[in-house]
Amino acid sequence: MASVQHYLTLSNILDHSNVELSCEFKGHESDVNFVRFHPSQPLLFSCSGDKTCRVWNVPEECATKEQAASKTDNRVLVGHTRYINSCVVSSLHNSLFTASTDGTIRVWDLTKLECTGVIKGHKGVVQCLTLSPDQTRLVSGSGDSTIKVWDPVKKTCLKTLAAHDSTVVYCSFSHDGLAFVSASSDGKIIAWDSTLSRGLTNESAHPEVGTNICIFSPLVYPNSYFVATAGNDNLFKLWSLTYSRGGKAKFKHMWTVDAHGSSVYSLAFSPDGSILVSGGGDSFVMFWNVRTKEQLLTLHAHEKYVTTVAFSPDSRYLATGAYDGIVKLWKLAFNNPNFELDKTESMKLYPNVPNNFICPISLQLMTDPVLIADGTTYDRSSILLWLASSRRGAISPLSNLELPNTTLTPNHQLRGEIEHFLKNQ
């Protein structure tokens, strides 16, 4: 039945010959603090110390390094009165949320590019934002040492969490929505229960100097996750985070990398979880094989501190931002569009997993199931990578027939069933 050719992990096909500068986005008048791709549209958002968030169109074709174009045609979101530190996109509500040093969160309609609301409640800088995978909870971290959970539609505060003793610099949901971690400027990271009611365990990840970021790997295992952190000690670390019955959780240190000559400000996992990218104050961006800790390549990406890095959902691009006020878009060009993967990993981890929970492409348990025009549900990252790597256009992985469109429709019912299955493992 299936004509699918399964993926190699990106770490097996990435080298210097496969990375080239697509374009530079210029227009910010101060440092770029954060970049984020839209989950389903060819848009990139950048937040800056110039009090603006800019919306950039991601180009379809990649220029060579010698022909890299500087793009200044963009849309500018103006309203904050101080630095914008972070942003997050809600595709379900067609909204963008931005967090600022002015102590507010602004809500933007992505069709009209207009501010539709201002969320207030923190007593200090709003440093970070994240959205639960089902897009029902917006979470912010602040200089007032608290985390607040908001209803993104009603713009009301659902609860306030007070477990940190210093600025909450980053917070993140796992891809299945069942785990949550936060990090603070005193170096501490905290793992929370799935309802964000209480902290279950904490770890001094980057003591004294402070933690800058904490993110989940997209790979999900039974009650277990990988978390990456980075700090001002020039290090970044990989941790396992395991939840057990009885409301307990435990961090376990896996490995540490000391390669940047300065603070490590940013990290990003590739959508398949095989690559971790780090950006530091030494102006370098480095690519790492997560499994082997092997350094795959290094880019002298900017002339000043690299403050933010992000993969596009289809793995075709990496965006970087820096203190030089420039956003750069790097094209990740793969040599071989036909990939292979260890395909039985999810089956070994979940021997009783229902077949419809497994992505037909990667043969892994789905974390973000989406329905496409061939009537089949795939994991979002897998189908996006499939479509991006196909040389024949939009072709169904199962039938080999042309797709009438490439619309991805979230399969909320199946996602709920998968989350229920995981809770009972």
XYZ file of C-alpha atoms in Angstrom:
425
model
C 0.000 0.000 0.000
C 2.466 2.615 1.152
C 5.054 4.086 -1.155
C 6.539 6.206 1.640
C 10.314 6.494 1.843
C 11.165 7.277 5.471
C 13.340 10.069 6.747
C 16.945 10.101 7.683
C 17.499 12.367 10.645
C 18.693 15.772 9.477
C 21.938 15.288 11.372
C 22.936 12.614 8.861
C 22.663 14.871 5.824
C 23.755 18.307 7.068
C 27.160 19.816 6.297
C 28.590 23.142 5.132
C 27.634 22.455 1.517
C 23.978 22.268 2.550
C 23.750 25.620 4.357
C 23.700 28.909 2.484
C 22.588 32.426 3.258
C 19.214 33.064 1.665
C 18.728 36.698 2.629
C 19.230 39.347 5.267
C 16.278 41.211 6.711
C 17.201 44.777 7.622
C 15.092 47.480 9.186
C 15.411 47.179 12.936
C 17.174 50.118 14.560
C 18.362 48.160 17.584
C 19.246 44.605 18.631
C 17.061 41.688 17.543
C 15.957 39.842 20.681
C 13.793 37.051 19.302
C 12.683 35.417 16.039
C 9.867 32.966 15.436
C 8.340 31.373 12.332
C 4.616 31.128 11.749
C 3.649 27.446 12.196
C 1.818 27.162 8.853
C 2.410 30.315 6.779
C 5.653 31.566 5.138
C 6.109 34.351 7.681
C 8.880 35.214 10.111
C 8.486 37.521 13.115
C 11.326 39.444 14.765
C 11.262 41.337 18.066
C 13.661 44.188 18.760
C 14.992 46.696 21.219
C 13.635 49.381 18.886
C 10.162 48.657 20.395
C 8.847 47.060 17.190
C 7.979 43.606 15.953
C 8.447 43.112 12.219
C 6.730 40.624 9.925
C 8.799 39.251 7.050
C 7.840 37.124 4.067
C 9.967 33.983 3.832
C 11.244 33.689 0.247
C 10.398 30.619 -1.803
C 13.769 30.479 -3.503
C 17.200 30.733 -1.963
C 19.865 33.062 -3.281
C 23.510 32.056 -3.226
C 25.826 33.529 -0.611
C 27.175 35.950 -3.194
C 23.684 37.027 -4.227
C 22.055 37.138 -0.813
C 19.488 39.898 -0.877
C 18.873 42.427 1.865
C 15.138 42.673 2.401
C 13.637 45.834 3.818
C 10.048 45.402 2.596
C 8.215 44.327 5.728
C 5.359 45.161 8.024
C 6.001 46.870 11.335
C 3.952 46.395 14.503
C 4.192 49.507 16.692
C 2.688 50.019 20.138
C 5.051 48.889 22.861
C 6.954 51.645 24.647
C 10.079 49.630 25.496
C 12.028 46.581 24.271
C 10.056 43.656 22.822
C 11.553 40.489 24.249
C 9.515 37.622 22.832
C 6.524 36.632 20.733
C 4.341 33.616 20.052
C 1.865 32.839 17.259
C -1.610 31.374 17.660
C -2.602 29.905 14.307
C -5.939 28.852 15.807
C -6.846 32.455 16.635
C -4.824 34.091 13.833
C -3.059 36.165 16.458
C 0.419 37.196 17.504
C 1.303 37.888 21.138
C 4.306 40.089 21.993
C 5.997 40.564 25.388
C 7.750 43.758 26.372
C 9.938 45.416 28.959
C 7.062 47.897 29.345
C 5.303 45.196 31.411
C 2.558 44.381 28.907
C 1.587 41.709 26.409
C 0.038 42.968 23.192
C -2.303 40.957 20.970
C -2.150 41.480 17.204
C -4.574 40.403 14.495
C -2.407 38.831 11.781
C -4.809 39.655 8.960
C -5.156 43.362 9.695
C -1.817 43.648 11.539
C -3.570 45.696 14.182
C -3.351 45.559 17.954
C -6.583 44.085 19.336
C -5.745 44.129 23.018
C -3.240 44.843 25.756
C -2.809 42.339 28.581
C -1.652 43.761 31.900
C -0.956 42.128 35.235
C 2.766 41.664 35.705
C 4.562 44.125 37.976
C 7.778 43.968 36.004
C 9.325 43.254 32.615
C 7.524 40.562 30.589
C 10.503 38.520 29.452
C 9.061 35.433 27.758
C 5.913 33.953 26.250
C 4.775 30.500 25.244
C 1.519 28.896 24.147
C 0.245 25.436 25.039
C 0.102 23.065 22.039
C -3.714 23.114 22.098
C -3.502 26.935 22.149
C -5.804 27.272 25.158
C -3.181 28.671 27.570
C -0.841 31.605 27.065
C 1.985 31.654 29.608
C 4.270 34.578 30.442
C 7.370 34.951 32.613
C 8.370 38.219 34.218
C 10.941 40.254 36.066
C 8.552 40.182 39.020
C 9.623 36.504 39.451
C 6.161 35.173 38.586
C 4.642 33.100 35.810
C 1.118 33.940 34.721
C -1.291 31.716 32.795
C -3.761 33.575 30.574
C -6.823 32.765 28.523
C -5.626 33.880 25.055
C -9.152 34.667 23.870
C -10.615 36.392 26.921
C -7.198 37.897 27.789
C -7.819 37.155 31.470
C -5.382 35.746 34.024
C -6.200 32.157 35.000
C -3.500 31.720 37.644
C -0.206 33.105 38.929
C 2.750 30.862 39.801
C 5.364 32.073 42.272
C 8.229 29.584 42.606
C 11.217 31.495 41.234
C 13.304 33.982 43.205
C 14.442 36.074 40.238
C 13.423 37.057 36.695
C 11.698 34.266 34.782
C 13.645 34.378 31.529
C 12.132 31.461 29.611
C 9.303 28.934 29.763
C 8.323 26.094 27.500
C 5.674 23.400 26.972
C 6.559 19.910 25.798
C 5.178 19.059 22.361
C 2.487 16.796 23.837
C 1.421 19.539 26.268
C 1.860 17.329 29.333
C 5.069 18.881 30.686
C 6.216 22.440 31.346
C 9.540 23.956 32.388
C 10.625 27.463 33.373
C 14.038 29.061 33.875
C 15.201 32.068 35.852
C 18.128 34.443 35.915
C 19.522 32.823 39.084
C 20.243 29.657 37.074
C 17.322 27.575 38.323
C 15.002 25.482 36.138
C 11.672 24.136 37.431
C 9.506 21.322 36.067
C 5.766 21.748 36.624
C 2.767 19.445 36.590
C 0.616 19.344 33.455
C -1.999 21.707 34.913
C 0.653 24.257 35.959
C -0.545 24.075 39.540
C 2.737 23.318 41.285
C 6.427 22.906 40.711
C 7.484 19.267 41.014
C 11.260 19.524 40.949
C 14.018 22.037 40.302
C 17.633 21.973 39.255
C 20.440 24.507 39.419
C 21.234 24.347 35.721
C 23.585 27.316 35.406
C 24.259 28.434 38.987
C 25.257 31.984 39.888
C 25.640 33.198 36.288
C 22.050 32.516 35.217
C 20.080 30.485 32.696
C 19.094 32.157 29.415
C 16.847 29.543 27.828
C 15.167 26.166 28.413
C 13.461 24.264 25.588
C 11.971 20.816 25.018
C 13.083 18.448 22.304
C 10.175 17.581 19.987
C 10.792 13.900 20.734
C 8.288 12.494 23.228
C 8.758 9.291 25.222
C 6.533 7.671 27.863
C 6.476 10.240 30.677
C 9.979 11.319 29.655
C 11.427 14.260 27.747
C 14.692 15.921 26.775
C 15.275 19.534 27.842
C 18.116 21.763 26.655
C 19.350 24.757 28.665
C 21.987 27.438 28.097
C 23.499 30.098 30.287
C 25.996 32.862 30.919
C 28.642 30.284 31.922
C 29.297 29.755 28.173
C 27.725 26.288 28.440
C 24.663 24.526 27.160
C 23.359 21.300 28.609
C 21.003 18.453 27.782
C 18.780 16.991 30.498
C 16.295 14.172 30.682
C 13.094 15.003 32.529
C 11.067 12.054 33.814
C 7.602 12.188 35.346
C 6.403 9.373 37.600
C 3.127 8.474 39.253
C 2.363 10.291 42.441
C 3.161 13.716 41.043
C 6.934 13.390 41.016
C 9.481 14.534 38.436
C 13.249 14.359 38.134
C 15.907 16.062 36.020
C 18.970 14.018 35.034
C 22.009 15.676 33.460
C 22.943 14.017 30.150
C 25.810 16.094 28.756
C 27.403 19.536 28.663
C 29.032 21.394 25.764
C 31.634 24.121 26.269
C 32.339 25.460 22.792
C 31.212 29.072 22.654
C 33.670 31.672 23.858
C 30.928 33.667 25.525
C 27.416 33.380 26.929
C 25.048 31.063 25.059
C 21.865 33.047 24.469
C 19.783 30.828 22.232
C 19.005 27.212 21.352
C 16.701 25.487 18.877
C 15.931 21.848 18.119
C 15.288 20.791 14.538
C 11.681 19.612 14.033
C 12.825 15.973 13.999
C 14.826 16.442 17.204
C 18.129 15.232 15.755
C 19.926 18.604 15.672
C 20.425 21.236 18.360
C 21.553 24.691 17.227
C 23.239 27.108 19.614
C 23.886 30.845 19.257
C 26.276 32.786 21.441
C 27.909 36.038 22.356
C 30.914 35.017 20.263
C 28.774 35.703 17.133
C 28.820 32.020 16.112
C 25.974 29.619 15.381
C 26.812 25.938 15.900
C 24.970 22.782 14.810
C 25.149 19.669 17.012
C 24.109 16.038 16.662
C 21.915 15.500 19.721
C 22.558 11.776 19.989
C 26.358 11.821 19.586
C 27.124 15.395 20.781
C 29.143 15.776 17.578
C 29.635 19.297 16.246
C 28.312 19.231 12.679
C 29.220 22.734 11.525
C 29.854 26.314 12.652
C 28.658 29.547 11.049
C 30.162 32.959 11.735
C 26.623 34.206 11.444
C 26.796 37.815 12.637
C 29.264 40.497 13.658
C 27.743 40.816 17.142
C 26.069 38.612 19.747
C 23.687 36.003 18.320
C 20.653 36.374 20.553
C 18.108 34.114 18.876
C 17.844 31.118 16.507
C 14.797 29.291 15.137
C 14.053 26.470 12.692
C 11.170 26.782 10.248
C 8.499 24.084 10.792
C 9.484 22.306 7.555
C 13.233 22.359 8.402
C 14.076 24.265 5.235
C 15.332 27.384 6.988
C 17.151 28.555 10.073
C 16.600 32.153 11.179
C 19.157 33.996 13.308
C 19.037 37.401 14.972
C 21.721 39.459 16.693
C 22.768 42.660 18.410
C 23.649 44.025 14.965
C 19.922 44.519 14.318
C 19.911 42.083 11.377
C 17.824 38.958 10.879
C 19.433 36.354 8.629
C 17.688 33.498 6.886
C 19.787 30.410 6.130
C 18.592 27.833 3.617
C 19.160 24.246 4.699
C 19.448 22.464 1.336
C 19.381 18.690 1.623
C 21.320 16.504 -0.792
C 18.891 13.628 -0.808
C 15.110 13.996 -0.610
C 14.617 10.303 0.158
C 15.340 9.707 3.798
C 15.411 6.661 6.088
C 14.957 6.429 9.849
C 15.007 3.842 12.618
C 11.341 3.238 12.207
C 10.422 0.989 15.096
C 11.449 3.282 17.966
C 7.920 4.352 18.917
C 6.655 0.787 18.634
C 9.330 -0.387 21.085
C 8.516 2.415 23.516
C 4.740 1.964 23.170
C 4.078 -1.725 22.410
C 0.317 -1.178 22.686
C 0.147 2.062 20.685
C -2.843 2.186 18.289
C -1.775 2.205 14.630
C -3.619 5.453 13.904
C -1.392 7.258 16.441
C 1.692 6.539 14.311
C 2.740 8.901 11.504
C 2.751 7.025 8.170
C 5.941 8.854 7.145
C 8.211 8.731 10.192
C 6.521 5.747 11.862
C 6.840 7.650 15.133
C 4.120 8.585 17.599
C 2.534 11.827 16.388
C 2.732 14.949 18.559
C 1.015 17.410 16.183
C -1.330 15.426 13.889
C -2.623 17.245 10.805
C -4.955 16.115 8.034
C -4.029 16.771 4.382
C -5.901 16.551 1.084
C -5.242 12.816 0.571
C -7.473 12.147 3.601
C -4.611 10.914 5.774
C -3.299 12.316 9.050
C 0.463 12.874 9.429
C 2.677 14.493 12.029
C 3.093 18.153 11.058
C 6.906 18.209 10.996
C 7.050 15.012 8.917
C 4.596 16.080 6.223
C 6.141 19.552 5.979
C 9.572 18.039 5.466
C 8.148 15.579 2.930
C 6.525 18.368 0.911
C 9.617 20.563 1.119
C 11.951 17.820 -0.090
C 9.790 16.468 -2.929
C 11.122 17.249 -6.398
C 7.779 16.436 -7.987
C 5.715 19.082 -6.261
C 2.882 18.376 -3.831
C 2.683 14.586 -3.947
C 0.820 12.339 -1.502
C 3.284 10.149 0.435
C 0.854 7.219 0.293
C -0.680 7.312 -3.191
C 2.103 9.112 -5.117
C -0.655 11.212 -6.695
C -0.627 14.993 -6.902
C -2.359 16.774 -4.048
C -4.971 19.418 -5.007
C -3.663 21.645 -2.195
C -1.205 21.585 0.697
C -3.565 22.738 3.431
C -2.758 21.278 6.852
C -5.813 20.897 9.086
C -5.121 20.174 12.774
C -6.683 16.874 13.862
C -7.744 17.991 17.337
C -9.744 14.834 18.085
C -6.803 12.536 17.349
C -4.450 14.783 19.291
C -6.738 14.520 22.306
C -6.803 10.738 22.014
C -2.991 10.601 21.844
C -2.666 12.835 24.913
C -5.112 10.616 26.812
C -3.116 7.542 25.776
C 0.143 9.080 27.017
C -1.342 10.067 30.366
C -2.209 6.438 31.027
C 1.175 4.968 30.143
